[in-house]
Structures are given as C-alpha cells and as structure tokens.
mmCIF file of C-alpha atoms and ligand atoms in Angstrom:
data_model
loop_
_atom_site.group_PDB
_atom_site.id
_atom_site.type_symbol
_atom_site.label_atom_id
_atom_site.label_comp_id
_atom_site.label_asym_id
_atom_site.label_seq_id
_atom_site.Cartn_x
_atom_site.Cartn_y
_atom_site.Cartn_z
ATOM 1 C CA MET T 1 -22.271 9.727 -5.074
ATOM 2 C CA TYR T 2 -24.820 8.866 -7.794
ATOM 3 C CA PHE T 3 -28.529 9.336 -7.297
ATOM 4 C CA PHE T 4 -29.726 7.074 -10.092
ATOM 5 C CA PRO T 5 -28.211 3.677 -10.716
ATOM 6 C CA TRP T 6 -28.738 4.052 -14.482
ATOM 7 C CA VAL T 7 -26.474 7.093 -14.583
ATOM 8 C CA GLN T 8 -23.738 4.944 -13.138
ATOM 9 C CA PHE T 9 -24.638 2.139 -15.492
ATOM 10 C CA ILE T 10 -24.385 4.354 -18.580
ATOM 11 C CA GLN T 11 -21.133 5.793 -17.327
ATOM 12 C CA LYS T 12 -19.687 2.310 -16.802
ATOM 13 C CA PHE T 13 -20.942 1.264 -20.229
ATOM 14 C CA LEU T 14 -19.302 4.265 -21.889
ATOM 15 C CA LEU T 15 -16.100 3.540 -19.991
ATOM 16 C CA LEU T 16 -16.127 -0.009 -21.321
ATOM 17 C CA VAL T 17 -16.668 1.242 -24.863
ATOM 18 C CA ILE T 18 -13.797 3.689 -24.458
ATOM 19 C CA ILE T 19 -11.553 1.018 -22.982
ATOM 20 C CA PHE T 20 -12.504 -1.410 -25.731
ATOM 21 C CA THR T 21 -11.769 1.009 -28.562
ATOM 22 C CA SER T 22 -8.614 2.172 -26.838
ATOM 23 C CA ASN T 23 -7.528 -1.414 -26.454
ATOM 24 C CA VAL T 24 -7.541 -1.709 -30.230
ATOM 25 C CA ILE T 25 -5.545 1.518 -30.540
ATOM 26 C CA GLY T 26 -3.244 0.219 -27.794
ATOM 27 C CA GLN T 27 -1.870 -2.464 -30.057
ATOM 28 C CA THR T 28 0.031 0.064 -32.153
ATOM 29 C CA VAL T 29 1.396 2.517 -29.572
ATOM 30 C CA THR T 30 3.721 2.491 -26.581
ATOM 31 C CA ILE T 31 2.411 2.379 -23.003
ATOM 32 C CA ALA T 32 3.151 6.088 -22.574
ATOM 33 C CA ARG T 33 1.261 7.026 -25.755
ATOM 34 C CA TYR T 34 -1.630 4.718 -24.993
ATOM 35 C CA ILE T 35 -2.300 6.553 -21.718
ATOM 36 C CA GLN T 36 -2.571 9.784 -23.689
ATOM 37 C CA THR T 37 -5.428 8.341 -25.764
ATOM 38 C CA VAL T 38 -7.712 7.204 -22.935
ATOM 39 C CA ASN T 39 -9.968 9.759 -21.258
ATOM 40 C CA ASP T 40 -10.364 7.753 -18.116
ATOM 41 C CA LEU T 41 -6.601 7.779 -17.588
ATOM 42 C CA SER T 42 -6.237 11.553 -17.858
ATOM 43 C CA THR T 43 -5.193 11.988 -14.216
ATOM 44 C CA LEU T 44 -2.388 9.462 -14.692
ATOM 45 C CA ARG T 45 -1.429 11.195 -17.944
ATOM 46 C CA GLN T 46 -1.245 14.510 -16.097
ATOM 47 C CA ILE T 47 0.894 13.069 -13.289
ATOM 48 C CA LEU T 48 3.274 11.435 -15.771
ATOM 49 C CA SER T 49 3.983 14.864 -17.209
ATOM 50 C CA TYR T 50 5.408 16.165 -13.919
ATOM 51 C CA PRO T 51 9.169 16.867 -13.932
ATOM 52 C CA GLY T 52 9.820 14.248 -11.230
ATOM 53 C CA LEU T 53 8.487 11.554 -13.544
ATOM 54 C CA ILE T 54 10.242 12.392 -16.795
ATOM 55 C CA ASP T 55 12.427 9.305 -16.476
ATOM 56 C CA LEU T 56 9.423 7.073 -15.845
ATOM 57 C CA PHE T 57 7.614 8.529 -18.848
ATOM 58 C CA THR T 58 10.746 7.911 -20.921
ATOM 59 C CA LEU T 59 10.838 4.323 -19.667
ATOM 60 C CA LEU T 60 7.157 3.827 -20.562
ATOM 61 C CA ASP T 61 7.864 5.135 -24.048
ATOM 62 C CA SER T 62 10.973 2.985 -24.517
ATOM 63 C CA PRO T 63 11.256 -0.579 -25.836
ATOM 64 C CA VAL T 64 11.813 -1.978 -22.310
ATOM 65 C CA ALA T 65 8.742 -0.464 -20.645
ATOM 66 C CA GLY T 66 7.437 -3.721 -19.205
ATOM 67 C CA THR T 67 4.154 -3.571 -17.296
ATOM 68 C CA LEU T 68 2.088 -0.654 -16.011
ATOM 69 C CA PHE T 69 -0.821 -0.817 -13.598
ATOM 70 C CA ALA T 70 -2.872 2.233 -14.513
ATOM 71 C CA PRO T 71 -5.333 3.629 -11.939
ATOM 72 C CA THR T 72 -8.454 5.248 -13.400
ATOM 73 C CA ASN T 73 -9.343 8.880 -12.680
ATOM 74 C CA GLU T 74 -11.898 7.664 -10.169
ATOM 75 C CA ALA T 75 -9.222 5.570 -8.457
ATOM 76 C CA PHE T 76 -7.131 8.694 -7.884
ATOM 77 C CA LEU T 77 -10.191 10.619 -6.678
ATOM 78 C CA SER T 78 -11.257 8.001 -4.157
ATOM 79 C CA SER T 79 -7.691 7.548 -2.886
ATOM 80 C CA GLY T 80 -7.930 11.008 -1.364
ATOM 81 C CA ILE T 81 -4.301 11.667 -2.293
ATOM 82 C CA ASP T 82 -3.499 15.346 -2.637
ATOM 83 C CA LEU T 83 -2.369 15.593 -6.236
ATOM 84 C CA THR T 84 -1.910 19.354 -6.088
ATOM 85 C CA ASN T 85 1.228 18.454 -4.206
ATOM 86 C CA ALA T 86 2.076 16.131 -7.060
ATOM 87 C CA ASN T 87 5.520 17.438 -7.776
ATOM 88 C CA GLY T 88 6.636 16.130 -4.434
ATOM 89 C CA ALA T 89 8.551 12.902 -4.180
ATOM 90 C CA PHE T 90 5.587 11.065 -2.714
ATOM 91 C CA VAL T 91 3.450 11.094 -5.852
ATOM 92 C CA SER T 92 6.446 10.259 -8.059
ATOM 93 C CA ASN T 93 7.221 7.289 -5.856
ATOM 94 C CA LEU T 94 3.581 6.286 -5.803
ATOM 95 C CA ILE T 95 3.442 6.074 -9.598
ATOM 96 C CA ARG T 96 6.766 4.244 -9.765
ATOM 97 C CA TYR T 97 5.218 1.562 -7.578
ATOM 98 C CA HIS T 98 2.793 0.903 -10.463
ATOM 99 C CA SER T 99 5.490 0.106 -13.007
ATOM 100 C CA ILE T 100 7.399 -3.121 -13.498
ATOM 101 C CA PRO T 101 10.403 -2.306 -15.660
ATOM 102 C CA ASN T 102 11.455 -4.584 -18.473
ATOM 103 C CA ARG T 103 9.010 -7.356 -17.705
ATOM 104 C CA LYS T 104 5.743 -7.945 -19.492
ATOM 105 C CA ILE T 105 3.342 -9.623 -17.100
ATOM 106 C CA LEU T 106 0.193 -10.985 -18.660
ATOM 107 C CA SER T 107 -2.733 -12.247 -16.622
ATOM 108 C CA GLU T 108 -1.971 -15.767 -17.811
ATOM 109 C CA ASP T 109 1.479 -15.560 -16.146
ATOM 110 C CA LEU T 110 -0.139 -15.619 -12.723
ATOM 111 C CA MET T 111 -0.589 -19.116 -11.434
ATOM 112 C CA PRO T 112 -1.879 -18.278 -8.975
ATOM 113 C CA SER T 113 0.433 -15.565 -7.662
ATOM 114 C CA LEU T 114 3.555 -13.600 -8.458
ATOM 115 C CA VAL T 115 5.965 -11.336 -6.598
ATOM 116 C CA VAL T 116 7.677 -8.786 -8.854
ATOM 117 C CA SER T 117 10.019 -5.840 -8.391
ATOM 118 C CA THR T 118 8.749 -2.404 -9.356
ATOM 119 C CA SER T 119 10.430 0.861 -10.327
ATOM 120 C CA LEU T 120 9.971 2.168 -6.776
ATOM 121 C CA ASN T 121 13.482 2.184 -5.317
ATOM 122 C CA ASP T 122 13.669 5.486 -3.394
ATOM 123 C CA SER T 123 15.600 4.668 -0.217
ATOM 124 C CA SER T 124 13.245 6.815 1.852
ATOM 125 C CA LEU T 125 10.493 4.288 1.107
ATOM 126 C CA VAL T 126 12.310 1.063 0.317
ATOM 127 C CA ASN T 127 14.985 -0.845 2.229
ATOM 128 C CA LEU T 128 15.288 -4.108 0.366
ATOM 129 C CA PRO T 129 18.485 -5.976 -0.555
ATOM 130 C CA ASN T 130 17.563 -6.156 -4.236
ATOM 131 C CA GLY T 131 16.388 -2.619 -4.901
ATOM 132 C CA GLY T 132 12.811 -2.093 -6.046
ATOM 133 C CA GLN T 133 9.816 -2.631 -3.790
ATOM 134 C CA VAL T 134 7.714 -5.596 -4.863
ATOM 135 C CA LEU T 135 4.106 -6.040 -5.822
ATOM 136 C CA TYR T 136 2.269 -9.171 -4.813
ATOM 137 C CA LEU T 137 -0.229 -10.244 -7.476
ATOM 138 C CA MET T 138 -2.839 -12.931 -7.008
ATOM 139 C CA LYS T 139 -5.313 -14.601 -9.325
ATOM 140 C CA SER T 140 -8.438 -16.208 -7.906
ATOM 141 C CA ILE T 141 -9.869 -19.478 -9.205
ATOM 142 C CA GLN T 142 -12.448 -17.345 -11.029
ATOM 143 C CA GLY T 143 -9.588 -15.521 -12.762
ATOM 144 C CA ASP T 144 -9.967 -12.182 -10.952
ATOM 145 C CA ILE T 145 -6.620 -10.532 -10.355
ATOM 146 C CA THR T 146 -5.928 -8.554 -7.216
ATOM 147 C CA ILE T 147 -2.875 -6.701 -6.003
ATOM 148 C CA ASN T 148 -1.819 -6.717 -2.387
ATOM 149 C CA ASN T 149 -2.115 -3.093 -1.399
ATOM 150 C CA GLY T 150 0.910 -2.127 0.669
ATOM 151 C CA ASN T 151 -1.263 -0.071 2.975
ATOM 152 C CA SER T 152 -4.083 -2.583 3.108
ATOM 153 C CA ASN T 153 -2.396 -4.201 6.062
ATOM 154 C CA GLY T 154 -5.190 -2.977 8.243
ATOM 155 C CA ASN T 155 -8.359 -4.964 7.759
ATOM 156 C CA SER T 156 -10.305 -2.013 6.367
ATOM 157 C CA ASN T 157 -8.685 -1.628 2.965
ATOM 158 C CA LEU T 158 -9.478 -4.020 0.163
ATOM 159 C CA PRO T 159 -6.913 -5.258 -2.322
ATOM 160 C CA VAL T 160 -6.626 -3.431 -5.612
ATOM 161 C CA LYS T 161 -8.538 -5.054 -8.492
ATOM 162 C CA ILE T 162 -7.651 -5.199 -12.162
ATOM 163 C CA ILE T 163 -10.720 -4.078 -14.095
ATOM 164 C CA GLN T 164 -9.244 -4.272 -17.593
ATOM 165 C CA LYS T 165 -6.393 -6.678 -18.131
ATOM 166 C CA ASP T 166 -3.801 -7.368 -20.813
ATOM 167 C CA ILE T 167 -3.907 -4.227 -22.956
ATOM 168 C CA ILE T 168 -0.987 -5.041 -25.202
ATOM 169 C CA CYS T 169 1.143 -2.104 -26.332
ATOM 170 C CA THR T 170 4.162 -2.149 -28.622
ATOM 171 C CA ASN T 171 6.563 -2.078 -25.654
ATOM 172 C CA GLY T 172 4.677 -3.873 -22.916
ATOM 173 C CA VAL T 173 1.302 -4.309 -21.303
ATOM 174 C CA ILE T 174 -1.155 -2.186 -19.314
ATOM 175 C CA HIS T 175 -3.650 -3.357 -16.736
ATOM 176 C CA ILE T 176 -6.257 -0.831 -15.642
ATOM 177 C CA ILE T 177 -6.937 -0.913 -11.889
ATOM 178 C CA ASP T 178 -9.729 0.349 -9.659
ATOM 179 C CA SER T 179 -7.587 1.906 -6.896
ATOM 180 C CA VAL T 180 -4.180 3.389 -6.368
ATOM 181 C CA ILE T 181 -1.632 0.888 -5.032
ATOM 182 C CA LEU T 182 -0.022 2.334 -1.926
ATOM 183 C CA PRO T 183 3.566 1.369 -1.106
ATOM 184 C CA PRO T 184 4.177 -0.759 1.996
ATOM 185 C CA LEU T 185 4.858 0.924 5.342
ATOM 186 C CA SER T 186 7.605 0.334 7.871
ATOM 187 C CA LEU T 187 7.509 -2.705 10.157
ATOM 188 C CA ILE T 188 6.457 -0.593 13.131
ATOM 189 C CA ASP T 189 3.647 1.191 11.305
ATOM 190 C CA THR T 190 2.413 -2.056 9.801
ATOM 191 C CA ALA T 191 2.432 -3.890 13.144
ATOM 192 C CA ASN T 192 0.574 -0.989 14.761
ATOM 193 C CA ASN T 193 -1.996 -0.917 11.939
ATOM 194 C CA LEU T 194 -2.587 -4.617 12.413
ATOM 195 C CA GLY T 195 -3.102 -4.154 16.151
ATOM 196 C CA LEU T 196 -0.166 -6.407 17.064
ATOM 197 C CA THR T 197 0.308 -4.577 20.364
ATOM 198 C CA GLN T 198 1.885 -7.436 22.309
ATOM 199 C CA PHE T 199 4.402 -8.015 19.544
ATOM 200 C CA VAL T 200 5.262 -4.309 19.422
ATOM 201 C CA ASN T 201 5.581 -4.047 23.208
ATOM 202 C CA THR T 202 7.583 -7.218 23.721
ATOM 203 C CA PHE T 203 10.061 -6.535 20.935
ATOM 204 C CA THR T 204 10.372 -2.858 21.881
ATOM 205 C CA ASN T 205 11.108 -3.759 25.510
ATOM 206 C CA ALA T 206 13.824 -6.118 24.321
ATOM 207 C CA ASN T 207 15.340 -3.255 22.266
ATOM 208 C CA LEU T 208 14.895 -5.229 19.076
ATOM 209 C CA LEU T 209 12.037 -3.591 17.218
ATOM 210 C CA SER T 210 13.672 -0.400 15.990
ATOM 211 C CA ASN T 211 16.593 -2.498 14.788
ATOM 212 C CA PHE T 212 14.336 -4.824 12.825
ATOM 213 C CA ASN T 213 12.412 -1.774 11.570
ATOM 214 C CA THR T 214 15.480 -0.397 9.803
ATOM 215 C CA SER T 215 17.402 -3.557 8.804
ATOM 216 C CA ILE T 216 17.845 -3.970 5.055
ATOM 217 C CA GLY T 217 15.657 -6.912 4.147
ATOM 218 C CA ILE T 218 13.804 -8.889 6.817
ATOM 219 C CA THR T 219 11.466 -11.850 6.991
ATOM 220 C CA ILE T 220 9.635 -11.529 10.278
ATOM 221 C CA PHE T 221 7.169 -13.760 12.107
ATOM 222 C CA ALA T 222 4.994 -11.657 14.367
ATOM 223 C CA PRO T 223 3.011 -13.572 16.991
ATOM 224 C CA SER T 224 -0.596 -12.420 17.382
ATOM 225 C CA ASN T 225 -1.807 -11.018 20.697
ATOM 226 C CA ASP T 226 -3.395 -14.389 21.499
ATOM 227 C CA ALA T 227 -0.058 -16.091 20.890
ATOM 228 C CA PHE T 228 1.552 -14.211 23.764
ATOM 229 C CA ASN T 229 -1.176 -15.435 26.114
ATOM 230 C CA ARG T 230 -0.454 -19.093 25.354
ATOM 231 C CA PRO T 231 2.142 -21.000 27.366
ATOM 232 C CA ASN T 232 5.563 -20.263 25.881
ATOM 233 C CA TYR T 233 9.233 -20.050 26.754
ATOM 234 C CA LEU T 234 9.252 -16.274 27.260
ATOM 235 C CA SER T 235 8.486 -16.424 30.966
ATOM 236 C CA LYS T 236 11.388 -18.813 31.550
ATOM 237 C CA GLY T 237 15.114 -18.405 31.458
ATOM 238 C CA SER T 238 17.419 -15.434 31.622
ATOM 239 C CA VAL T 239 16.926 -12.163 29.770
ATOM 240 C CA ASP T 240 19.654 -13.186 27.310
ATOM 241 C CA ASN T 241 17.790 -16.316 26.447
ATOM 242 C CA GLN T 242 14.552 -14.401 26.048
ATOM 243 C CA ILE T 243 16.232 -12.084 23.573
ATOM 244 C CA SER T 244 17.629 -15.049 21.723
ATOM 245 C CA LEU T 245 14.116 -16.505 21.643
ATOM 246 C CA LEU T 246 12.723 -13.278 20.204
ATOM 247 C CA LYS T 247 15.483 -13.171 17.585
ATOM 248 C CA LEU T 248 14.266 -16.533 16.418
ATOM 249 C CA HIS T 249 11.324 -14.638 14.888
ATOM 250 C CA VAL T 250 13.366 -12.840 12.255
ATOM 251 C CA ILE T 251 15.634 -13.549 9.325
ATOM 252 C CA ILE T 252 17.723 -10.473 8.621
ATOM 253 C CA GLY T 253 19.116 -9.811 5.152
ATOM 254 C CA THR T 254 16.847 -12.310 3.426
ATOM 255 C CA VAL T 255 13.309 -11.639 2.309
ATOM 256 C CA ILE T 256 11.297 -14.780 1.653
ATOM 257 C CA TYR T 257 7.948 -14.271 0.002
ATOM 258 C CA GLU T 258 5.522 -17.132 -0.568
ATOM 259 C CA ILE T 259 7.358 -19.605 1.649
ATOM 260 C CA LYS T 260 7.165 -23.130 0.290
ATOM 261 C CA ASP T 261 6.828 -26.515 1.951
ATOM 262 C CA GLY T 262 10.059 -28.008 3.304
ATOM 263 C CA VAL T 263 12.060 -24.765 3.410
ATOM 264 C CA GLU T 264 14.599 -24.530 6.235
ATOM 265 C CA VAL T 265 16.371 -21.267 7.105
ATOM 266 C CA GLU T 266 18.561 -20.210 9.984
ATOM 267 C CA SER T 267 17.061 -17.377 12.010
ATOM 268 C CA SER T 268 19.236 -14.380 12.785
ATOM 269 C CA ASP T 269 22.028 -14.703 15.352
ATOM 270 C CA THR T 270 20.475 -17.706 17.075
ATOM 271 C CA GLY T 271 21.994 -20.674 15.290
ATOM 272 C CA TYR T 272 18.563 -22.266 15.241
ATOM 273 C CA ASN T 273 16.607 -23.200 12.194
ATOM 274 C CA LEU T 274 13.166 -22.163 11.179
ATOM 275 C CA HIS T 275 11.458 -25.077 9.526
ATOM 276 C CA PHE T 276 8.499 -24.545 7.220
ATOM 277 C CA THR T 277 5.817 -27.012 6.264
ATOM 278 C CA VAL T 278 2.608 -26.625 4.328
ATOM 279 C CA ASN T 279 -0.326 -28.759 5.390
ATOM 280 C CA ASN T 280 -3.809 -28.409 3.861
ATOM 281 C CA ASP T 281 -2.794 -25.055 2.330
ATOM 282 C CA THR T 282 -1.721 -23.776 5.743
ATOM 283 C CA LEU T 283 1.865 -22.735 6.358
ATOM 284 C CA TYR T 284 3.541 -23.720 9.620
ATOM 285 C CA VAL T 285 6.841 -22.433 10.993
ATOM 286 C CA ASN T 286 8.262 -24.563 13.822
ATOM 287 C CA ASN T 287 5.429 -24.606 16.374
ATOM 288 C CA GLY T 288 3.587 -21.662 14.813
ATOM 289 C CA LYS T 289 0.711 -21.650 12.365
ATOM 290 C CA VAL T 290 0.790 -18.763 9.898
ATOM 291 C CA GLU T 291 -2.436 -16.776 10.136
ATOM 292 C CA ARG T 292 -1.579 -14.053 7.603
ATOM 293 C CA SER T 293 1.177 -14.311 5.056
ATOM 294 C CA ASP T 294 3.055 -12.055 2.646
ATOM 295 C CA ILE T 295 2.310 -8.739 4.334
ATOM 296 C CA LEU T 296 4.680 -6.420 2.506
ATOM 297 C CA LEU T 297 6.923 -4.087 4.486
ATOM 298 C CA GLN T 298 9.153 -1.208 3.511
ATOM 299 C CA ASN T 299 12.099 -3.488 4.322
ATOM 300 C CA GLY T 300 10.759 -6.987 3.780
ATOM 301 C CA VAL T 301 7.840 -9.241 4.517
ATOM 302 C CA MET T 302 5.833 -10.164 7.598
ATOM 303 C CA TYR T 303 3.870 -13.254 8.592
ATOM 304 C CA VAL T 304 1.458 -13.254 11.538
ATOM 305 C CA ILE T 305 1.632 -16.479 13.550
ATOM 306 C CA ASP T 306 -0.493 -18.019 16.297
ATOM 307 C CA ASN T 307 2.332 -18.974 18.679
ATOM 308 C CA VAL T 308 5.513 -17.533 20.106
ATOM 309 C CA LEU T 309 8.143 -19.579 18.281
ATOM 310 C CA SER T 310 10.240 -22.120 20.102
ATOM 311 C CA PRO T 311 13.593 -23.315 18.764
ATOM 312 C CA LEU T 312 12.338 -26.812 18.116
ATOM 313 C CA ASP T 313 12.497 -27.918 14.520
ATOM 314 C CA GLY T 314 9.413 -29.725 13.303
ATOM 315 C CA SER T 315 5.867 -29.564 14.529
ATOM 316 C CA GLY T 316 5.977 -30.751 18.137
ATOM 317 C CA GLY T 317 6.347 -27.277 19.611
ATOM 318 C CA ASP T 318 3.188 -27.309 21.648
ATOM 319 C CA ALA T 319 4.108 -30.468 23.449
ATOM 320 C CA VAL T 320 7.474 -28.985 24.342
ATOM 321 C CA SER T 321 6.271 -25.599 25.481
ATOM 322 C CA ASN T 322 3.621 -27.245 27.643
ATOM 323 C CA ASN T 323 6.152 -29.581 29.220
ATOM 324 C CA PRO T 324 7.066 -28.129 32.637
ATOM 325 C CA ASN T 325 10.340 -30.083 32.721
ATOM 326 C CA ASN T 326 11.458 -28.421 29.567
ATOM 327 C CA GLY T 327 12.301 -24.870 30.629
ATOM 328 C CA PHE T 328 13.735 -22.622 27.951
ATOM 329 C CA ASP T 329 17.027 -22.370 29.848
ATOM 330 C CA SER T 330 17.831 -26.025 30.220
ATOM 331 C CA GLY T 331 15.640 -27.624 27.644
ATOM 332 C CA TYR T 332 16.072 -25.952 24.361
ATOM 333 C CA ASN T 333 19.773 -26.219 23.662
ATOM 334 C CA VAL T 334 19.573 -29.952 23.479
ATOM 335 C CA GLN T 335 16.011 -30.132 22.314
ATOM 336 C CA GLY T 336 16.854 -29.851 18.634
ATOM 337 C CA ILE T 337 19.587 -32.494 18.811
ATOM 338 C CA ARG T 338 17.606 -34.827 21.008
ATOM 339 C CA ASP T 339 14.688 -34.456 18.672
ATOM 340 C CA LYS T 340 16.753 -35.214 15.593
ATOM 341 C CA LYS T 341 18.078 -38.350 17.277
ATOM 342 C CA LEU T 342 14.542 -39.303 18.144
ATOM 343 C CA ILE T 343 13.409 -38.751 14.550
ATOM 344 C CA VAL T 344 16.375 -40.656 13.084
ATOM 345 C CA GLY T 345 15.794 -43.452 15.607
ATOM 346 C CA THR T 346 12.117 -43.625 14.808
ATOM 347 C CA VAL T 347 12.717 -43.638 11.068
ATOM 348 C CA LEU T 348 15.446 -46.321 11.246
ATOM 349 C CA GLY T 349 13.346 -48.365 13.626
ATOM 350 C CA GLY T 350 10.408 -47.984 11.271
ATOM 351 C CA ILE T 351 12.424 -49.123 8.253
ATOM 352 C CA CYS T 352 13.922 -52.173 10.035
ATOM 353 C CA GLY T 353 10.552 -53.089 11.486
ATOM 354 C CA GLY T 354 9.007 -52.667 8.041
ATOM 355 C CA ILE T 355 11.541 -55.039 6.466
ATOM 356 C CA VAL T 356 10.947 -57.698 9.135
ATOM 357 C CA ILE T 357 7.168 -57.371 8.809
ATOM 358 C CA SER T 358 7.391 -57.483 4.989
ATOM 359 C CA LEU T 359 9.521 -60.624 5.032
ATOM 360 C CA PHE T 360 7.192 -62.254 7.508
ATOM 361 C CA SER T 361 4.125 -61.211 5.452
ATOM 362 C CA CYS T 362 5.713 -62.641 2.312
ATOM 363 C CA MET T 363 6.314 -65.956 3.988
ATOM 364 C CA LEU T 364 2.822 -65.957 5.460
ATOM 365 C CA TYR T 365 1.284 -65.084 2.113
ATOM 366 C CA LYS T 366 3.233 -67.847 0.324
ATOM 367 C CA TRP T 367 2.090 -70.308 2.906
ATOM 368 C CA TYR T 368 -1.498 -69.028 2.595
ATOM 369 C CA ARG T 369 -1.416 -69.284 -1.230
ATOM 370 C CA ALA T 370 -0.041 -72.782 -1.004
ATOM 371 C CA GLN T 371 -2.845 -73.719 1.362
ATOM 372 C CA LYS T 372 -5.493 -71.989 -0.755
ATOM 373 C CA ASN T 373 -4.298 -73.579 -4.014
ATOM 374 C CA SER T 374 -4.454 -77.029 -2.525
ATOM 375 C CA LYS T 375 -7.938 -76.215 -1.123
ATOM 376 C CA TYR T 376 -9.080 -74.989 -4.526
ATOM 377 C CA VAL T 377 -7.932 -78.181 -6.155
ATOM 378 C CA ILE T 378 -9.789 -80.124 -3.565
ATOM 379 C CA SER T 379 -12.994 -78.120 -3.935
ATOM 380 C CA SER T 380 -12.948 -78.390 -7.731
ATOM 381 C CA ASN T 381 -12.566 -82.089 -7.363
ATOM 382 C CA VAL T 382 -15.656 -82.057 -5.225
ATOM 383 C CA ASN T 383 -17.508 -80.054 -7.885
ATOM 384 C CA ASN T 384 -16.402 -82.437 -10.546
ATOM 385 C CA ASN T 385 -17.607 -85.213 -8.464
ATOM 386 C CA ILE T 386 -20.997 -83.549 -8.024
ATOM 387 C CA ASN T 387 -21.195 -82.783 -11.759
ATOM 388 C CA ASN T 388 -20.273 -86.281 -12.559
ATOM 389 C CA LYS T 389 -22.990 -87.478 -10.304
ATOM 390 C CA GLY T 390 -25.517 -85.187 -12.014
HETATM 391 C C1 NAG Y 401 16.500 3.483 -8.955
HETATM 392 O O1 NAG Y 401 16.292 3.074 -10.296
HETATM 393 C C2 NAG Y 401 16.740 4.031 -11.240
HETATM 394 C C3 NAG Y 401 16.264 3.569 -12.597
HETATM 395 O O2 NAG Y 401 16.465 2.204 -12.791
HETATM 396 C C4 NAG Y 401 18.246 4.144 -11.123
HETATM 397 O O3 NAG Y 401 18.727 5.064 -12.055
HETATM 398 C C5 NAG Y 401 18.582 4.600 -9.699
HETATM 399 O O4 NAG Y 401 19.964 4.626 -9.523
HETATM 400 C C6 NAG Y 401 17.977 3.676 -8.671
HETATM 401 N N1 NAG Y 401 18.129 4.262 -7.338
HETATM 402 C C7 NAG Y 401 18.466 3.524 -6.280
HETATM 403 C C8 NAG Y 401 18.510 4.244 -4.984
HETATM 404 O O5 NAG Y 401 18.721 2.328 -6.348
HETATM 405 C C1 NAG Y 402 10.905 2.716 11.097
HETATM 406 O O1 NAG Y 402 11.536 2.696 9.845
HETATM 407 C C2 NAG Y 402 11.134 3.738 8.988
HETATM 408 C C3 NAG Y 402 11.760 3.504 7.646
HETATM 409 O O2 NAG Y 402 13.106 3.275 7.712
HETATM 410 C C4 NAG Y 402 11.492 5.073 9.582
HETATM 411 O O3 NAG Y 402 11.070 6.120 8.730
HETATM 412 C C5 NAG Y 402 10.823 5.216 10.925
HETATM 413 O O4 NAG Y 402 11.221 6.391 11.537
HETATM 414 C C6 NAG Y 402 11.178 4.029 11.815
HETATM 415 N N1 NAG Y 402 10.398 4.115 13.027
HETATM 416 C C7 NAG Y 402 10.965 4.002 14.221
HETATM 417 C C8 NAG Y 402 10.026 4.227 15.389
HETATM 418 O O5 NAG Y 402 12.125 3.737 14.392
#
C-alpha cells in the first residue's frame, strides 16, 4: 500500500501524537464524545450516527457506558466490510459486539484472560442462555492484549490487537484496536472453517449436528480428523450406543469457557460425566487432549480434541479403547463403576499400606538411632582415649 516506509512511519507517528493528545482530552468526556474528537476514529463515529445505533450511542454517552473497543479507520478499511450498507442490521450488530455495557475493563484486569458479555444480543446472531455474545480477551506475558476474533476460527485470521489501551473517559474506558472484531459463526460454519470434516460427517450422519447447531448454549468437544482414525468405540456396538457415544461430546444448555482443572460435568442425555484435568497447561477431557480451546460459537463454545471421547472418567481412556475385550456395548456401562471401585481400592490400599510402612519405618528409625547413639558414644570414647594418649 505504501511505497516508502518513512511515509508510513510519519503517519504512524502522527497517529500516536493524535492518540496521545486525545487521550488527555478523553479524561473529561464520555466515550461517545471522545470518539468525535479523534480523526482516526471517524469511520466509527460515522457508523455510530446511523439510526440503527442510536441506542448504542446513547449508552456510550450515558453514565453506564462500560468499555468500548474502537477499530481505527484503517481497521474498517482492511476488514473489507461494505459500510455503504451500514444501515443494515449486520453493521449495527458488528459494532454492538465491540461494546461491553456497564463494565469498565482495564488492561490490568486481565490476568491473563477474561470472558465478558457484549451488547450484541440479536437472536439472529446469538443463541446463548445469558443473552449477549462474549468476547474472549487475552494478555500475553509481555502485556500485549489480543481479542479472540469470532471469525478467526480458520487458521488464516489473526486475533485482534489492542494498539492503544486504557483511554479513560468519564463514563468508561476505550481501547483502540487494529481490526474489526467479527462475531462468532454457527457451529456448522465454524467446524467447516476449521476443516473438521470427519466431525461434521459423523455427527450429521447421526442426525445430531443440526440439533447442536441450533441449541441454546452448548459446550462441544469436536474430535479432530486424526481422532476419528484412532481406535475408538464408534465401530463397536449398536447404532443407539454410537449415538449415545456421540452425545457424550456435548453439554447442552451450559456454556463453559476456560475450563478449569478438576471440573466434572454431566454430558447431555448420556448420564456420563465429562471429567476435566489440567496437566502442564494442557486441558484433558476424559481420554481426550484439548488441542484448541475457547473457540467461540454463535451458540456456545467449542474445543477441538485429539480423541473420540469414551465414557470413562479419568485419564485411562486409551488403555480402554485399545482393549479388545472392552467393546463399547458390553464394556462401558460398568466401566465407570468398576473404575471407581478400582480407584477407591487403590487409594484405600495405598493409605493402609502407607500407615503400615510408616509405623515400621518409625520403629526401624528408632532402633537405628539407638544403635547410632551408642556407636557415637563408643567412638567418642575412642577419640578421648587417643587424645589422652597424645
Ligand atoms: C438486547 O439488549 C437491549 C439493550 O440492553 C435490550 O433492550 C433488548 O431487549 C435485548 N434483546 C434481546 C433479544 O435480548
Ligand atoms: C446453523 O445455525 C445457524 C444459526 O442458528 C443457522 O443460521 C444455520 O442455518 C444453521 N445451519 C444449518 C445447516 O442448520
């Protein structure tokens, strides 16, 4: 776009000067008024004046504005979004996705990540139990803040970056960003963008995918293509059991972002639990390792995993799925119970064994000390004797 690097440099420098001076002005005005003072936010200013966004402008001018992520003019240009069609619902919704009502989020609040609800709640784009679509914010160790772009689910798009943070206004805070944040897509579109063809095919053939695609609020674990090629229960058992196995991959009605260590949730309609552990910063669910987490969807969140899930709680899934005697049909109903008994047995056995060993060690140690003390006395006597001789 630019032929001489210095042209770009001067432009960036001027932008910084403008942002810096505006930042000072920003302290005394509302978010809505601040945008009107900054040249590099003129596209956003123009969009906010459209009739479809009067309520958002009013919000940004009110005491409960909260937080606004403001894309620069260049961000709008490079997004390729047709703003001449700006009065349409799409652009209104797009801008709403940049606003967090009634909550002032400063960069220091991110440690290291945060999931927050936005003003985007149009039911044609959002199907979540708690209303507004969320943004997923992350701060790197270096302090750079990025925003999970809803459409960056493909590998090509980069996350949105904050280029000027914490511009404090009288009614909230503005962060200036380098790209437009696109709202998340449906489950089906997202899975297709990610190339999860086996997942899409398998769940479509089982008549489950379109259901999951439209359920209000889902947490879904989508096995990668490689996962389907590994040994798993799918080839075994009746069709009913296969469907039940596939249902294990979803929690309907509950959206769990940033899953933490030790969480246990029942999957939908299966009666089986999904058990989550974090090991060396890697999240595991039953026998699956999470390869990509917190991929936002129109109706929830998706995790890509490296295995087709089996109903076993805990981490021994591989051993079970590779065990030929343990077919899905006969094996899995009892597997969970048998495994719990095994775990309880092992733990109890371990504790009892530990007590016996401890008692024995104590006795041994006492005996050893007694022996050593008497030895020491003896040896010091010898020394004394030698000294005396000298
Ligand atoms: C979306 O939010 C606005 C403003 O908070 C509210 O007036 C509206 O009823 C909400 N719409 C839906 C579909 O929840
Ligand atoms: C998936 O869900 C979205 C949003 O509800 C909907 O617009 C789309 O038509 C659905 N796709 C299919 C193939 O069902």
